[in-house]
Amino acid sequence: MPVDELNGPVAFAWWVLPLGLALLLLAVGWVVAVLVTTRRRAEPGPPPPPPAVHARHGDRFATVRPLYLARVDEVERRFDAGELDARGVHLELSAVVRDFATIRRGVDARVLTLSELRRIDGAKRLATLIESYYRPSFARFGTVGASTENALQGARRVISQW
């Protein structure tokens, strides 16, 4: 090929640079959007334990107990109104007493298994109660009757006496 037939480099069209920048901005925006929408948001946990200043008769949890007893009453009200079946009652009560245990012991009891609950010092009554909730919680159909009333009374006993 003779030297006089060589051509110089061809310049890019004017629109290539803006298109490249737009695609780069689009990719960065997509990454940011994915990160923002998929970040795990912190779930509100149970309220912190009350300070010892609010304690009555040596009970550091005297101010918290009525809050959790009110939650048990709300579960009972929802059951009486037909919003919850027996299975729902046991699931809700399990959440309430686990939240109370989290405050009482300072360990996140909401994620503990039954065997882990049994290993917590002084939580034998709690573990027994949670165990009694297992069968109705995982039952296919909710059964009404004494089991629901026993579950409500058991939750009230654990919250008020433990």
Short mmCIF file of C-alpha atoms in Angstrom, two decimals:
data_model
loop_
_atom_site.label_atom_id
_atom_site.label_comp_id
_atom_site.label_asym_id
_atom_site.label_seq_id
_atom_site.Cartn_x
_atom_site.Cartn_y
_atom_site.Cartn_z
CA MET A 1 0.00 0.00 0.00
CA PRO A 2 1.59 3.26 -1.09
CA VAL A 3 2.07 6.00 1.52
CA ASP A 4 0.04 8.58 -0.34
CA GLU A 5 -3.11 6.39 -0.04
CA LEU A 6 -3.18 6.45 3.81
CA ASN A 7 -5.97 8.42 5.41
CA GLY A 8 -5.79 10.22 8.78
CA PRO A 9 -7.89 9.23 11.79
CA VAL A 10 -11.61 9.85 11.55
CA ALA A 11 -13.05 12.20 14.19
CA PHE A 12 -16.00 11.10 16.33
CA ALA A 13 -19.37 12.67 15.70
CA TRP A 14 -20.40 15.49 18.06
CA TRP A 15 -23.08 13.37 19.80
CA VAL A 16 -20.78 10.56 21.01
CA LEU A 17 -19.41 12.44 24.04
CA PRO A 18 -22.83 13.57 25.39
CA LEU A 19 -24.22 10.07 24.83
CA GLY A 20 -21.32 8.49 26.74
CA LEU A 21 -21.75 10.92 29.65
CA ALA A 22 -25.51 10.30 29.72
CA LEU A 23 -24.98 6.52 29.83
CA LEU A 24 -22.42 6.91 32.61
CA LEU A 25 -24.82 9.07 34.66
CA LEU A 26 -27.62 6.59 34.03
CA ALA A 27 -25.49 3.69 35.30
CA VAL A 28 -24.47 5.61 38.44
CA GLY A 29 -28.10 6.60 39.06
CA TRP A 30 -29.23 3.00 38.70
CA VAL A 31 -26.62 1.78 41.22
CA VAL A 32 -27.64 4.49 43.70
CA ALA A 33 -31.35 3.69 43.23
CA VAL A 34 -30.73 -0.02 43.83
CA LEU A 35 -28.72 0.66 46.97
CA VAL A 36 -31.31 3.05 48.36
CA THR A 37 -34.32 0.83 47.71
CA THR A 38 -32.76 -2.41 48.92
CA ARG A 39 -31.12 -1.19 52.10
CA ARG A 40 -32.52 -2.90 55.15
CA ARG A 41 -34.39 -0.47 57.33
CA ALA A 42 -34.06 -0.80 61.07
CA GLU A 43 -37.21 -2.20 62.63
CA PRO A 44 -38.38 -0.51 65.77
CA GLY A 45 -37.65 -2.75 68.70
CA PRO A 46 -39.18 -2.84 72.13
CA PRO A 47 -38.73 0.23 74.28
CA PRO A 48 -35.64 0.32 76.46
CA PRO A 49 -35.93 -0.80 80.06
CA PRO A 50 -37.03 1.89 82.46
CA PRO A 51 -34.41 3.47 84.66
CA ALA A 52 -34.20 2.32 88.26
CA VAL A 53 -35.49 5.75 89.34
CA HIS A 54 -39.01 4.73 88.26
CA ALA A 55 -38.93 1.49 90.19
CA ARG A 56 -41.66 0.82 92.74
CA HIS A 57 -41.14 -1.64 95.56
CA GLY A 58 -37.82 -2.75 94.10
CA ASP A 59 -39.38 -3.79 90.77
CA ARG A 60 -37.35 -2.16 87.98
CA PHE A 61 -39.97 -3.20 85.43
CA ALA A 62 -43.05 -1.87 87.20
CA THR A 63 -43.55 0.88 84.63
CA VAL A 64 -43.23 -1.51 81.68
CA ARG A 65 -45.55 -4.26 82.89
CA PRO A 66 -48.79 -2.28 82.32
CA LEU A 67 -47.74 -1.60 78.72
CA TYR A 68 -47.37 -5.29 77.97
CA LEU A 69 -50.49 -6.24 79.91
CA ALA A 70 -52.34 -3.70 77.74
CA ARG A 71 -50.96 -5.43 74.65
CA VAL A 72 -52.31 -8.75 75.96
CA ASP A 73 -55.69 -7.08 76.55
CA GLU A 74 -55.60 -5.80 72.97
CA VAL A 75 -54.97 -9.32 71.68
CA GLU A 76 -57.95 -10.56 73.71
CA ARG A 77 -60.12 -7.72 72.38
CA ARG A 78 -59.15 -8.58 68.80
CA PHE A 79 -59.93 -12.25 69.43
CA ASP A 80 -63.34 -11.40 70.91
CA ALA A 81 -64.05 -9.14 67.91
CA GLY A 82 -63.26 -12.00 65.53
CA GLU A 83 -60.16 -10.33 64.06
CA LEU A 84 -57.92 -13.17 65.28
CA ASP A 85 -58.42 -16.91 65.43
CA ALA A 86 -56.77 -19.10 68.07
CA ARG A 87 -53.65 -19.47 65.94
CA GLY A 88 -53.36 -15.69 65.58
CA VAL A 89 -53.84 -15.24 69.33
CA HIS A 90 -50.96 -17.59 70.10
CA LEU A 91 -48.69 -15.93 67.53
CA GLU A 92 -49.48 -12.45 68.87
CA LEU A 93 -49.03 -13.50 72.49
CA SER A 94 -45.72 -15.13 71.65
CA ALA A 95 -44.53 -11.81 70.19
CA VAL A 96 -45.73 -9.87 73.24
CA VAL A 97 -44.05 -12.08 75.83
CA ARG A 98 -40.87 -12.30 73.74
CA ASP A 99 -40.77 -8.49 73.59
CA PHE A 100 -41.23 -8.35 77.35
CA ALA A 101 -38.47 -10.94 77.82
CA THR A 102 -36.19 -8.83 75.64
CA ILE A 103 -36.61 -5.93 78.03
CA ARG A 104 -36.53 -8.11 81.12
CA ARG A 105 -33.33 -9.94 80.23
CA GLY A 106 -31.60 -7.57 77.81
CA VAL A 107 -31.30 -10.34 75.21
CA ASP A 108 -33.26 -10.19 71.96
CA ALA A 109 -35.72 -12.97 72.81
CA ARG A 110 -37.66 -12.36 69.59
CA VAL A 111 -35.10 -14.41 67.66
CA LEU A 112 -34.26 -17.11 70.20
CA THR A 113 -35.29 -20.71 69.78
CA LEU A 114 -37.05 -22.57 72.56
CA SER A 115 -33.85 -24.32 73.63
CA GLU A 116 -32.05 -20.96 73.79
CA LEU A 117 -34.88 -19.53 75.89
CA ARG A 118 -34.54 -22.43 78.31
CA ARG A 119 -30.86 -21.58 78.84
CA ILE A 120 -31.64 -18.03 80.04
CA ASP A 121 -31.36 -17.82 83.82
CA GLY A 122 -34.74 -17.42 85.48
CA ALA A 123 -36.73 -17.78 82.27
CA LYS A 124 -38.13 -21.27 82.85
CA ARG A 125 -41.72 -20.01 83.13
CA LEU A 126 -41.29 -18.01 79.91
CA ALA A 127 -39.88 -21.01 78.03
CA THR A 128 -42.75 -23.20 79.25
CA LEU A 129 -45.28 -20.60 78.10
CA ILE A 130 -43.66 -20.21 74.68
CA GLU A 131 -43.60 -24.00 74.33
CA SER A 132 -47.35 -24.12 75.03
CA TYR A 133 -47.85 -21.60 72.18
CA TYR A 134 -46.00 -23.72 69.61
CA ARG A 135 -48.67 -26.29 68.81
CA PRO A 136 -51.56 -23.81 68.28
CA SER A 137 -49.24 -21.38 66.47
CA PHE A 138 -48.28 -23.95 63.88
CA ALA A 139 -51.66 -25.68 63.66
CA ARG A 140 -53.38 -25.65 60.34
CA PHE A 141 -56.70 -24.59 61.77
CA GLY A 142 -57.21 -22.51 64.89
CA THR A 143 -59.03 -24.22 67.73
CA VAL A 144 -61.02 -22.13 70.14
CA GLY A 145 -61.70 -22.79 73.76
CA ALA A 146 -59.65 -23.29 76.85
CA SER A 147 -56.32 -23.14 75.02
CA THR A 148 -56.90 -19.50 74.07
CA GLU A 149 -58.01 -18.53 77.57
CA ASN A 150 -55.04 -20.40 79.08
CA ALA A 151 -52.70 -18.64 76.66
CA LEU A 152 -54.02 -15.22 77.66
CA GLN A 153 -53.81 -15.99 81.37
CA GLY A 154 -50.33 -17.46 80.99
CA ALA A 155 -49.09 -14.33 79.25
CA ARG A 156 -50.59 -12.14 81.96
CA ARG A 157 -48.99 -14.29 84.68
CA VAL A 158 -45.53 -14.19 83.11
CA ILE A 159 -45.68 -10.44 82.50
CA SER A 160 -46.99 -9.54 85.94
CA GLN A 161 -44.99 -12.03 88.06
CA TRP A 162 -41.67 -12.50 86.28
#
